[in-house]
PDB file of N, CA and C and ligand atoms in Angstrom:
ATOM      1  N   UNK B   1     -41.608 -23.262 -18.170  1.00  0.00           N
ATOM      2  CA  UNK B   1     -41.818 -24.373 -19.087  1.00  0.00           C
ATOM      3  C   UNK B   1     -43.247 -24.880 -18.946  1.00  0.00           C
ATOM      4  N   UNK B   2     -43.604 -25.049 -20.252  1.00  0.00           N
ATOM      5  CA  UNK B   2     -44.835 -26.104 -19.987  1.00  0.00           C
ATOM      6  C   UNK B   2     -45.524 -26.902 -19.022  1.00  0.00           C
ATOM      7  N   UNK B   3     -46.368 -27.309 -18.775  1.00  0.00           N
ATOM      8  CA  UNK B   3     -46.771 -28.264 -17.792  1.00  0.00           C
ATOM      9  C   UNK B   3     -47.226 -29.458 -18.830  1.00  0.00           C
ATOM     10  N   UNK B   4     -46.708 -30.365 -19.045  1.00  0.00           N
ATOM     11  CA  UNK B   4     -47.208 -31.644 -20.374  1.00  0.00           C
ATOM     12  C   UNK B   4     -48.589 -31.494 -20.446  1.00  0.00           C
ATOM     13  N   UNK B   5     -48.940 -32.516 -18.824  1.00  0.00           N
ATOM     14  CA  UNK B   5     -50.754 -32.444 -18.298  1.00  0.00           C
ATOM     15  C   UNK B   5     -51.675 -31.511 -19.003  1.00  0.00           C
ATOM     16  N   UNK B   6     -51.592 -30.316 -18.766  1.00  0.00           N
ATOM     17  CA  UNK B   6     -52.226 -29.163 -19.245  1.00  0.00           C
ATOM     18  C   UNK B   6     -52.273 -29.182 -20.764  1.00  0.00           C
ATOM     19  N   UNK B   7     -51.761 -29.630 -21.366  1.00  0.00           N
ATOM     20  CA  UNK B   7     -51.510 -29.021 -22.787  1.00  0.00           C
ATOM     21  C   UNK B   7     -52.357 -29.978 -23.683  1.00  0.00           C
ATOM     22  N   UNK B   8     -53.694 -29.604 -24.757  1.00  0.00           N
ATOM     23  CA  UNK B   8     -54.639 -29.715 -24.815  1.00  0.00           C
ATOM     24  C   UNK B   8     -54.003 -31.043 -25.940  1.00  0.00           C
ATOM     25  N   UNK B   9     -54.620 -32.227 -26.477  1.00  0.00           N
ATOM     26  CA  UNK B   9     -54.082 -33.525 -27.418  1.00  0.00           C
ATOM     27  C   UNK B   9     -53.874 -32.184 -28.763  1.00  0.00           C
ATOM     28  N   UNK B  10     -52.838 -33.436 -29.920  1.00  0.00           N
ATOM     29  CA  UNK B  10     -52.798 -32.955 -31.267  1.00  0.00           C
ATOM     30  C   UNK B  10     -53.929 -33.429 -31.550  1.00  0.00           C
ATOM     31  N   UNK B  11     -54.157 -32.627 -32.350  1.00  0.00           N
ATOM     32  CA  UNK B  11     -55.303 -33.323 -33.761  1.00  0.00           C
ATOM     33  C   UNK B  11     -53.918 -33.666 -35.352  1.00  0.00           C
ATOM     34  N   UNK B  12     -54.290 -34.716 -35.717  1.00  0.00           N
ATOM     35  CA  UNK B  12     -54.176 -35.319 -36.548  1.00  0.00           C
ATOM     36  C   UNK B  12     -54.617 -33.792 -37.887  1.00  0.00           C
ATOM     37  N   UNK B  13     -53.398 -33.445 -38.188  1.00  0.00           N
ATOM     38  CA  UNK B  13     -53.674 -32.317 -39.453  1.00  0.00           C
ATOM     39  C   UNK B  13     -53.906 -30.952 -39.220  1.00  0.00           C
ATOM     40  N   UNK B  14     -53.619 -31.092 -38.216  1.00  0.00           N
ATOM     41  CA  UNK B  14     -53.665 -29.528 -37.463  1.00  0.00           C
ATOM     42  C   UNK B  14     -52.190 -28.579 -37.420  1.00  0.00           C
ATOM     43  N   UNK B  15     -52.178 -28.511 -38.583  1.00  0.00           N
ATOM     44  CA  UNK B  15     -50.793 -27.533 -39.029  1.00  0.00           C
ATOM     45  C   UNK B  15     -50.830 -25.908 -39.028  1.00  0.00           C
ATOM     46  N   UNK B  16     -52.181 -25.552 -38.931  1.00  0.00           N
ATOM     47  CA  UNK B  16     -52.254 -24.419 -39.043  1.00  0.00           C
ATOM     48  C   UNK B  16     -52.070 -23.152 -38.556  1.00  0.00           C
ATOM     49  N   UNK B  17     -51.384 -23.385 -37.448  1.00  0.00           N
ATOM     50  CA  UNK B  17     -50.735 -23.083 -35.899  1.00  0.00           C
ATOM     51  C   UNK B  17     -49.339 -23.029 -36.906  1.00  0.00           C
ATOM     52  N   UNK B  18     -48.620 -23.289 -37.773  1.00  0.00           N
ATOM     53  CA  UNK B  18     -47.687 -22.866 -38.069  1.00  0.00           C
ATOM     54  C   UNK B  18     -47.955 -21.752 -39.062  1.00  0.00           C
ATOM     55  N   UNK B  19     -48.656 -21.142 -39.719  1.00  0.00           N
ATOM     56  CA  UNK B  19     -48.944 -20.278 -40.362  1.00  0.00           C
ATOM     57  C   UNK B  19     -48.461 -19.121 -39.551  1.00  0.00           C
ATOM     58  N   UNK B  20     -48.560 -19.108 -38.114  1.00  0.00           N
ATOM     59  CA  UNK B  20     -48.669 -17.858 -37.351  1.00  0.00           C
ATOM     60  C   UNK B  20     -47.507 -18.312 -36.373  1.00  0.00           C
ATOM     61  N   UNK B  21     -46.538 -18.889 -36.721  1.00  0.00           N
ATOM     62  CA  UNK B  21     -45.563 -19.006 -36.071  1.00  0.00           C
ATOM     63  C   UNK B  21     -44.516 -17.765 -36.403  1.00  0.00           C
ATOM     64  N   UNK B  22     -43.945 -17.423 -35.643  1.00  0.00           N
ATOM     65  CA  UNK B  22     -43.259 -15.836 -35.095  1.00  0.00           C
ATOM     66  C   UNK B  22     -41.606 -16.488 -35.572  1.00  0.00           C
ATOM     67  N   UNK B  23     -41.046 -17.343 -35.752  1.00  0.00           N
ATOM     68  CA  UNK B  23     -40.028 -17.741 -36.225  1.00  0.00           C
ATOM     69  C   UNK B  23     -40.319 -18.066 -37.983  1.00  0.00           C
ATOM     70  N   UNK B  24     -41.127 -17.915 -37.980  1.00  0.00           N
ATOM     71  CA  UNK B  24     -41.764 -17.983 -39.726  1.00  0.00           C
ATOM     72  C   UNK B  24     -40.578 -17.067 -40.441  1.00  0.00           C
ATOM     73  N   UNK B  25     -40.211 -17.379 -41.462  1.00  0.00           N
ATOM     74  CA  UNK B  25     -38.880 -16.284 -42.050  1.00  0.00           C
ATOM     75  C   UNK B  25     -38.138 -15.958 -41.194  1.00  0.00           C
ATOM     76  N   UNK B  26     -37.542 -16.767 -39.795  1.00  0.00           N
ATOM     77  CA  UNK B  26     -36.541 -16.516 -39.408  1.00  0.00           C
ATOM     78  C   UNK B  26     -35.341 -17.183 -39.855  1.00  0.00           C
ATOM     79  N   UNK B  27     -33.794 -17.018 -39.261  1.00  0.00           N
ATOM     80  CA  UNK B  27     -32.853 -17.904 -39.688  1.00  0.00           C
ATOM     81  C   UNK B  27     -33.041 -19.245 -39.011  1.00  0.00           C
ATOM     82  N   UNK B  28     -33.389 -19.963 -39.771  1.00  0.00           N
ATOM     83  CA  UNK B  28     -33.320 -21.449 -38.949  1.00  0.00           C
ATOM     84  C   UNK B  28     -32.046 -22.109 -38.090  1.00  0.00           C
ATOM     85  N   UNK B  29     -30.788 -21.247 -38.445  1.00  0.00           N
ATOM     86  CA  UNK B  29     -29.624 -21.221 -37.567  1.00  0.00           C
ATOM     87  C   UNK B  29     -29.954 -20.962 -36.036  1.00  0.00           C
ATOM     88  N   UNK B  30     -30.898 -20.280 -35.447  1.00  0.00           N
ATOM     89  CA  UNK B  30     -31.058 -19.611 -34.346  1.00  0.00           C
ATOM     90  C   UNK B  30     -31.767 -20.781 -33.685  1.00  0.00           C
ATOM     91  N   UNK B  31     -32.425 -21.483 -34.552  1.00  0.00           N
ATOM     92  CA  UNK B  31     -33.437 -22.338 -33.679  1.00  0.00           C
ATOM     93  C   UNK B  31     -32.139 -24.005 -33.662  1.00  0.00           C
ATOM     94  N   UNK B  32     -31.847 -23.810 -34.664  1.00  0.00           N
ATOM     95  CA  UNK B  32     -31.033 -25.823 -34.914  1.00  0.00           C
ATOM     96  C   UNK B  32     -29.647 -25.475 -34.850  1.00  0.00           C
ATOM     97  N   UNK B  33     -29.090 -26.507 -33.892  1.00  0.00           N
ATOM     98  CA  UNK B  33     -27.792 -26.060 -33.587  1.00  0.00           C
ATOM     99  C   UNK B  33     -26.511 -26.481 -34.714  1.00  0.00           C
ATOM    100  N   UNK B  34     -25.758 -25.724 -35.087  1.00  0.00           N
ATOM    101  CA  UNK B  34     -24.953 -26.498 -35.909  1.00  0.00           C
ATOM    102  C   UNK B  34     -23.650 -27.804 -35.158  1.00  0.00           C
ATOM    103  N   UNK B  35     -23.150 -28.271 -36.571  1.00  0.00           N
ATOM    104  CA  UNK B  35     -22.361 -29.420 -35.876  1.00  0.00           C
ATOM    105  C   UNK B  35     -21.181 -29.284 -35.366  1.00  0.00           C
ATOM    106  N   UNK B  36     -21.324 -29.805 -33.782  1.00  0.00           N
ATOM    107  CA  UNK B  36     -19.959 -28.922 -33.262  1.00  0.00           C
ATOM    108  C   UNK B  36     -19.919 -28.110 -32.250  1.00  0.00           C
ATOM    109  N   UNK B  37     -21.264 -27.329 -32.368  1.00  0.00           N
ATOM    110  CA  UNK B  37     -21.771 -26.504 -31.122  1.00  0.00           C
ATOM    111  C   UNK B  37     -21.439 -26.753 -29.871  1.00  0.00           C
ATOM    112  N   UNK B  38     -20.905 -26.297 -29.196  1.00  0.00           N
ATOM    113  CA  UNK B  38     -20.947 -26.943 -27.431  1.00  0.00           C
ATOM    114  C   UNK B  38     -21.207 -25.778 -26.608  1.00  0.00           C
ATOM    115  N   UNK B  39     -21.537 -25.938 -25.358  1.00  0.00           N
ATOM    116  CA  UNK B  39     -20.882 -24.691 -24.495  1.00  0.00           C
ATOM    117  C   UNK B  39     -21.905 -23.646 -24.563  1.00  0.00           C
ATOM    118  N   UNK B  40     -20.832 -22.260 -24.354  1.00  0.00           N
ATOM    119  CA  UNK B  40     -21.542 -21.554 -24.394  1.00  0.00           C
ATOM    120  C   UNK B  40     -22.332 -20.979 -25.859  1.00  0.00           C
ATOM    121  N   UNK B  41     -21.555 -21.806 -26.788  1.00  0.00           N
ATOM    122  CA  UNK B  41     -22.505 -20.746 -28.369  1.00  0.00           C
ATOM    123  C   UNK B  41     -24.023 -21.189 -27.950  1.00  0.00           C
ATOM    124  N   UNK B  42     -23.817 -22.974 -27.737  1.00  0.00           N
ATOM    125  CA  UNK B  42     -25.177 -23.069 -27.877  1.00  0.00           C
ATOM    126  C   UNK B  42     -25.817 -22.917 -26.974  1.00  0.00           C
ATOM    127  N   UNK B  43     -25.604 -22.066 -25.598  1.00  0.00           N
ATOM    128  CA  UNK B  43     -26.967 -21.817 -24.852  1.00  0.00           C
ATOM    129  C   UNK B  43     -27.526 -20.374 -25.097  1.00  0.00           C
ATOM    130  N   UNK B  44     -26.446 -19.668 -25.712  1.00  0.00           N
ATOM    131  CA  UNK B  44     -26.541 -17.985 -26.561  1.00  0.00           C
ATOM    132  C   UNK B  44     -27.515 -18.411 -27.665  1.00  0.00           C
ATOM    133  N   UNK B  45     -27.280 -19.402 -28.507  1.00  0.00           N
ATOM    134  CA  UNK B  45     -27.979 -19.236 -29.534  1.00  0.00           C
ATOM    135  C   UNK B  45     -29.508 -20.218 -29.225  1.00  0.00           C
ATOM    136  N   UNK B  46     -29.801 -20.852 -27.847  1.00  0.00           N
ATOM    137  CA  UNK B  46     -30.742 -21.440 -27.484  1.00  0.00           C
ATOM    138  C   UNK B  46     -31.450 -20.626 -26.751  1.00  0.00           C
ATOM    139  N   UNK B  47     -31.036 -19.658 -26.050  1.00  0.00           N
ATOM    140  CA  UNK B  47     -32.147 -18.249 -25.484  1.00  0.00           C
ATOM    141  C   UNK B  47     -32.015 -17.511 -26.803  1.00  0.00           C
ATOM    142  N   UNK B  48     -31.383 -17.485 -27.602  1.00  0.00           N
ATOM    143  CA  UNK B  48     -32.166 -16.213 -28.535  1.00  0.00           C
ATOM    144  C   UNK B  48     -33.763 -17.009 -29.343  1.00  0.00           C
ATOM    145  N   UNK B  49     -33.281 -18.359 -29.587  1.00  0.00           N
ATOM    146  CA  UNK B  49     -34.427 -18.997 -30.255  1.00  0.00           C
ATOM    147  C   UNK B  49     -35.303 -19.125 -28.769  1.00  0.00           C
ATOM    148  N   UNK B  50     -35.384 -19.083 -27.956  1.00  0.00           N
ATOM    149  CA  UNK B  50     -36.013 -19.239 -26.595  1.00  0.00           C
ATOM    150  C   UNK B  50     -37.126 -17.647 -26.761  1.00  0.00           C
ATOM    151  N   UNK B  51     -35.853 -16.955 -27.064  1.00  0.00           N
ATOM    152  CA  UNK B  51     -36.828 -15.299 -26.902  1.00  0.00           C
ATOM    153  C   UNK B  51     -37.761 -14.867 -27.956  1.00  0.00           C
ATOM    154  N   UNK B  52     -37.271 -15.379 -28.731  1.00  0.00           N
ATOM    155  CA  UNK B  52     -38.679 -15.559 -30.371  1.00  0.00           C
ATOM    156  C   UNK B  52     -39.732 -16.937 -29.496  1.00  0.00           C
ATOM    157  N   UNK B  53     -39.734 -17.632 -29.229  1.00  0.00           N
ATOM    158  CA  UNK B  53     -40.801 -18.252 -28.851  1.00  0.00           C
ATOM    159  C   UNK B  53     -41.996 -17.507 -27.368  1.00  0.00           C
ATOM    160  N   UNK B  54     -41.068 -16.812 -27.045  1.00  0.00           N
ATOM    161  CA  UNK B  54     -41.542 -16.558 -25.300  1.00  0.00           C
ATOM    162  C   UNK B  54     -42.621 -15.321 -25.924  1.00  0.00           C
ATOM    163  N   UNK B  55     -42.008 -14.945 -27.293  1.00  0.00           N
ATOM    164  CA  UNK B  55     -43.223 -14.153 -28.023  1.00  0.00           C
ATOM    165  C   UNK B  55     -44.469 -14.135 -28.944  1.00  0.00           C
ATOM    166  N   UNK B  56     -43.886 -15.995 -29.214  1.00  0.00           N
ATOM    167  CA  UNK B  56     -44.881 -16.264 -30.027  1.00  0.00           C
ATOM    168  C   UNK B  56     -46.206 -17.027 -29.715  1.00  0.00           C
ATOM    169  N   UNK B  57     -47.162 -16.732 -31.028  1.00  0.00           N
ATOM    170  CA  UNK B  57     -48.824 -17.022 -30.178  1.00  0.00           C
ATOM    171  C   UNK B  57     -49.354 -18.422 -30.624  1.00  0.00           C
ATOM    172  N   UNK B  58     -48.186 -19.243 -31.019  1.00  0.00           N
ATOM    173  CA  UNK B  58     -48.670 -20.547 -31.472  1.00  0.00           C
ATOM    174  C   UNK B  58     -47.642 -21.363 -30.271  1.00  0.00           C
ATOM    175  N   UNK B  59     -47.087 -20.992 -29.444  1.00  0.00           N
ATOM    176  CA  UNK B  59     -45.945 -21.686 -28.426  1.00  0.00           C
ATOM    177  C   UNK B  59     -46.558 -22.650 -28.164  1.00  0.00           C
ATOM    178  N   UNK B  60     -47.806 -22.934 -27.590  1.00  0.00           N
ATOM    179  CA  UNK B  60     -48.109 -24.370 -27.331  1.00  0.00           C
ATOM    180  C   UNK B  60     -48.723 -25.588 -28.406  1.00  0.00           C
ATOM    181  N   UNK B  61     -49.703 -24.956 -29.250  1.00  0.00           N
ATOM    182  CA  UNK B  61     -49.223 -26.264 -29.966  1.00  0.00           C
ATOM    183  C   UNK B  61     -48.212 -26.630 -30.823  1.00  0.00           C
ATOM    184  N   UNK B  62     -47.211 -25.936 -30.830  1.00  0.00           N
ATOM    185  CA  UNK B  62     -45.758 -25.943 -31.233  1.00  0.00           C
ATOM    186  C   UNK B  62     -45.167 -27.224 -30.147  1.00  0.00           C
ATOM    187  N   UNK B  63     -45.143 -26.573 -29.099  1.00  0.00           N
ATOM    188  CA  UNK B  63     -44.882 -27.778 -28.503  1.00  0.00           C
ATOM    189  C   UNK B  63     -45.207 -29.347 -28.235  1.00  0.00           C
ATOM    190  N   UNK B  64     -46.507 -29.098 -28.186  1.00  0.00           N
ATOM    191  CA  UNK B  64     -47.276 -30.295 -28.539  1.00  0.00           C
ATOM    192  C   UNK B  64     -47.142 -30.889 -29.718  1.00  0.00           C
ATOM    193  N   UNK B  65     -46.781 -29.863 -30.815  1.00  0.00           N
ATOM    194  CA  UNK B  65     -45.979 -31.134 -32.026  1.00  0.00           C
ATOM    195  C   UNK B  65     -44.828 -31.554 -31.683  1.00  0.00           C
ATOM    196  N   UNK B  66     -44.015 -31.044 -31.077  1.00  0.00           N
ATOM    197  CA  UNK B  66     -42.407 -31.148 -30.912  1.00  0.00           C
ATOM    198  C   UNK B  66     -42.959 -32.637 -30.045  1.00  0.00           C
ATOM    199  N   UNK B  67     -43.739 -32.692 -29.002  1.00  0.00           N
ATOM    200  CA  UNK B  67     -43.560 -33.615 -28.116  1.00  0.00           C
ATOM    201  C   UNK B  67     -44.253 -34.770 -28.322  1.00  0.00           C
ATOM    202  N   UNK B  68     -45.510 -34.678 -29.427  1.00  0.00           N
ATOM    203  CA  UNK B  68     -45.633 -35.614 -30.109  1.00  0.00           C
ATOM    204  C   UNK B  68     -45.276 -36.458 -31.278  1.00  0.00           C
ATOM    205  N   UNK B  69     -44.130 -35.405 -31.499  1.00  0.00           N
ATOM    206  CA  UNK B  69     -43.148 -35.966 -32.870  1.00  0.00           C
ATOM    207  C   UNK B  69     -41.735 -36.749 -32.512  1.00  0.00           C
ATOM    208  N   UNK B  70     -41.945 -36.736 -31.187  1.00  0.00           N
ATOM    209  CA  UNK B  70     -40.185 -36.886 -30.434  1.00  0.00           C
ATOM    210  C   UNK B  70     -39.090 -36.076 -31.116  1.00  0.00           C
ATOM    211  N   UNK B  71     -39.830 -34.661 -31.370  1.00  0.00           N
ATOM    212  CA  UNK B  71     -38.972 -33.898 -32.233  1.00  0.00           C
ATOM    213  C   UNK B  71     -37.072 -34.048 -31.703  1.00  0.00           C
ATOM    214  N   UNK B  72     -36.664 -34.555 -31.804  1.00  0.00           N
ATOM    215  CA  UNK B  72     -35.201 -34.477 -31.407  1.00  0.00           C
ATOM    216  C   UNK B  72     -34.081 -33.591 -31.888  1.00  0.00           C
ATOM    217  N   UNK B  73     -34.473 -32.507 -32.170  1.00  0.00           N
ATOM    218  CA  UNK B  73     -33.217 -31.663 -33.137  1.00  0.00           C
ATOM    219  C   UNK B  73     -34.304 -30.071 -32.897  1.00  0.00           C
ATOM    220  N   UNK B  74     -33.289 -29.038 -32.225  1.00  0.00           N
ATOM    221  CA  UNK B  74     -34.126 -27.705 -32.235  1.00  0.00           C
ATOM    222  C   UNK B  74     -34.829 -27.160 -31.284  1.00  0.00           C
ATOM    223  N   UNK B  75     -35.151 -25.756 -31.041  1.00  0.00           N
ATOM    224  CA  UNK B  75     -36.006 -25.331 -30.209  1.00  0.00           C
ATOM    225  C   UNK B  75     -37.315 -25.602 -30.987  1.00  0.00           C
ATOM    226  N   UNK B  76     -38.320 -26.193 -29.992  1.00  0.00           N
ATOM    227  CA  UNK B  76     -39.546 -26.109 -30.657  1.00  0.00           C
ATOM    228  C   UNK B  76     -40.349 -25.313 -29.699  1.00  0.00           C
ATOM    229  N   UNK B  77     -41.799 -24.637 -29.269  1.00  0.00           N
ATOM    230  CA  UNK B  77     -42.074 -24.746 -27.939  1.00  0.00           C
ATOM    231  C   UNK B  77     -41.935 -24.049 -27.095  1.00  0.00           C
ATOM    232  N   UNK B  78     -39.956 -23.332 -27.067  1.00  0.00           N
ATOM    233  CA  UNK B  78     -39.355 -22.753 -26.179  1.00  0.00           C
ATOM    234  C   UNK B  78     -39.183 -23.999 -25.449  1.00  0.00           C
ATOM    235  N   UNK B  79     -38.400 -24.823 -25.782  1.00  0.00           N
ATOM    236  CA  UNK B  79     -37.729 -25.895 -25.322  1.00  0.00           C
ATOM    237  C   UNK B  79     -36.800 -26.373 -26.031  1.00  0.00           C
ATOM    238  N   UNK B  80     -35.415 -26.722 -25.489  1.00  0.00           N
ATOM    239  CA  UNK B  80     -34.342 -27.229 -26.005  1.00  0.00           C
ATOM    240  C   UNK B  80     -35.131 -29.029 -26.208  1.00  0.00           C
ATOM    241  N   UNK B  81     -34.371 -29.940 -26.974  1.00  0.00           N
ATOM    242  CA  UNK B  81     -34.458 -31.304 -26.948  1.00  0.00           C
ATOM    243  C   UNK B  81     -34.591 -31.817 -25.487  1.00  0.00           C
ATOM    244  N   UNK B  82     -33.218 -31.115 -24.655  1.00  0.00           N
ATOM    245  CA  UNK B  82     -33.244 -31.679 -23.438  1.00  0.00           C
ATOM    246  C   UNK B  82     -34.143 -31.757 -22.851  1.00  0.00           C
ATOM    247  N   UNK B  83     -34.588 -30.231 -22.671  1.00  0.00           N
ATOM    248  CA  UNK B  83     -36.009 -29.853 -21.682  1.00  0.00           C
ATOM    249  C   UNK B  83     -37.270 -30.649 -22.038  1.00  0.00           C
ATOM    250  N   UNK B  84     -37.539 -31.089 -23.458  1.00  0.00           N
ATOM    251  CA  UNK B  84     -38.206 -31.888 -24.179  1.00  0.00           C
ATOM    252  C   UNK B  84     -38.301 -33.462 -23.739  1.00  0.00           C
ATOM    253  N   UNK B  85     -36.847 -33.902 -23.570  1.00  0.00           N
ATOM    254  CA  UNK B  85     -37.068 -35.718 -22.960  1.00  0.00           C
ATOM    255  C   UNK B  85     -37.469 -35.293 -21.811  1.00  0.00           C
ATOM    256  N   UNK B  86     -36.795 -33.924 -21.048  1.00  0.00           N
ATOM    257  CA  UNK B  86     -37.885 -33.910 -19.320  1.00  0.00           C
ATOM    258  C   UNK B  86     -39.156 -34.119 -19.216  1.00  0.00           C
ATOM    259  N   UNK B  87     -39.655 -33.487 -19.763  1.00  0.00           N
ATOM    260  CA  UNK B  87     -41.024 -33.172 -19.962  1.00  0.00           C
ATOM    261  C   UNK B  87     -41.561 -34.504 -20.574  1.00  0.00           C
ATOM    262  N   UNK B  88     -41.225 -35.262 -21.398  1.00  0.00           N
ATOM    263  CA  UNK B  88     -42.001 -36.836 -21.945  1.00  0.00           C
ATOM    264  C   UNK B  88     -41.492 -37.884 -20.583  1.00  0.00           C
ATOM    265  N   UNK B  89     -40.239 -37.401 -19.603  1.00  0.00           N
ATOM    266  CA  UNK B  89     -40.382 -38.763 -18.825  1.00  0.00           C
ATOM    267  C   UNK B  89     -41.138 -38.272 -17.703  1.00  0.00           C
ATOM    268  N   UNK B  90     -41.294 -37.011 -17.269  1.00  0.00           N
ATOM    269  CA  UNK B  90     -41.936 -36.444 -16.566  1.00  0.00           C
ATOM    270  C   UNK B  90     -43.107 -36.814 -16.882  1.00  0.00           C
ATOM    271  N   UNK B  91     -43.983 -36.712 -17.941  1.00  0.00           N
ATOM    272  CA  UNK B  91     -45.144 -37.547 -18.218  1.00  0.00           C
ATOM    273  C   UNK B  91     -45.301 -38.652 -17.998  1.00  0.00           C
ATOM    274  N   UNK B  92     -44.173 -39.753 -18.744  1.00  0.00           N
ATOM    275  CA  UNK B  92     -44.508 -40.575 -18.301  1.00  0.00           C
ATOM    276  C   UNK B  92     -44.395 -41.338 -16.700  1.00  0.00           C
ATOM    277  N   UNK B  93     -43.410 -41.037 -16.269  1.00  0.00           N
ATOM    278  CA  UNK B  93     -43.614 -41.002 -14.692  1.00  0.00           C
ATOM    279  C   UNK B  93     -44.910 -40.888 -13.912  1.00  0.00           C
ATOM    280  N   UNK B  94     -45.570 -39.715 -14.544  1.00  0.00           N
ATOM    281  CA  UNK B  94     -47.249 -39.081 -13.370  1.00  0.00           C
ATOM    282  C   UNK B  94     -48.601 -40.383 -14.491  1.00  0.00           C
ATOM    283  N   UNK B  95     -48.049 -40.688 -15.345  1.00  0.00           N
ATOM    284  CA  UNK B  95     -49.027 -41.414 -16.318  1.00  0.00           C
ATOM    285  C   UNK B  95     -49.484 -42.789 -15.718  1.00  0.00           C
TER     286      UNK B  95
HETATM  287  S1  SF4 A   1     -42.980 -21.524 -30.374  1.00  0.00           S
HETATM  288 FE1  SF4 A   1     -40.971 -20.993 -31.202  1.00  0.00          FE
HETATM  289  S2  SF4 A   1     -40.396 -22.684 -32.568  1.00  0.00           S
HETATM  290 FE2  SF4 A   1     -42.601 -22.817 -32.179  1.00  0.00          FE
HETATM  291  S3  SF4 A   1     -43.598 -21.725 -33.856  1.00  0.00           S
HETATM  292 FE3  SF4 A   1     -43.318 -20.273 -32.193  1.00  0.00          FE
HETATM  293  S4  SF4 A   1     -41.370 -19.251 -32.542  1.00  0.00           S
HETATM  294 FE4  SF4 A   1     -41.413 -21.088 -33.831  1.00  0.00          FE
END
């Protein structure tokens, strides 16, 4: 996972990092969980969206939107939501 610290600020309009996102024309099912999910579907279907990110070449400022958006819904990053509030109290904790 990420290290927050390390990971360089957003810029304000800097979308263009999604152009070259590797989940681009994927099923958005893989990444957002449906309603209902528990268990094991959704940690199957949270490493498969995990394994499209661990390949893709925009992963960090992906994340850095997710974590500056309080994205709450989805893998963004290669991070579940959960791993996501870690990582913002984990910040804020060392802050
Ligand atoms: S890191 Fe994952 S969610 Fe983000 S753009 Fe890449 S494939 Fe999509």
């Amino acid at each position: 996972m990420a290290e927050l610290r390390r990971l360089p600020p957003l810029r304000e309009g800097d979308w263009e990092w999604q152009m070259r996102a590797k989940c681009r024309g994927t099923d958005t099912a893989t990444f957002y969980h449906p309603e209902n999910e528990r268990g094991p579907s959704r940690v199957r279907r949270e490493l498969q969206a995990k394994a499209v990110c661990a390949g893709c070449p925009v992963v960090e400022p992906c994340l850095r939107w997710a974590l500056a958006a309080r994205e709450p819904y989805g893998v963004w990053g290669g991070t579940s939501p959960e791993e996501r509030d870690e990582l913002l109290r984990a910040g804020r904790r060392t802050a």
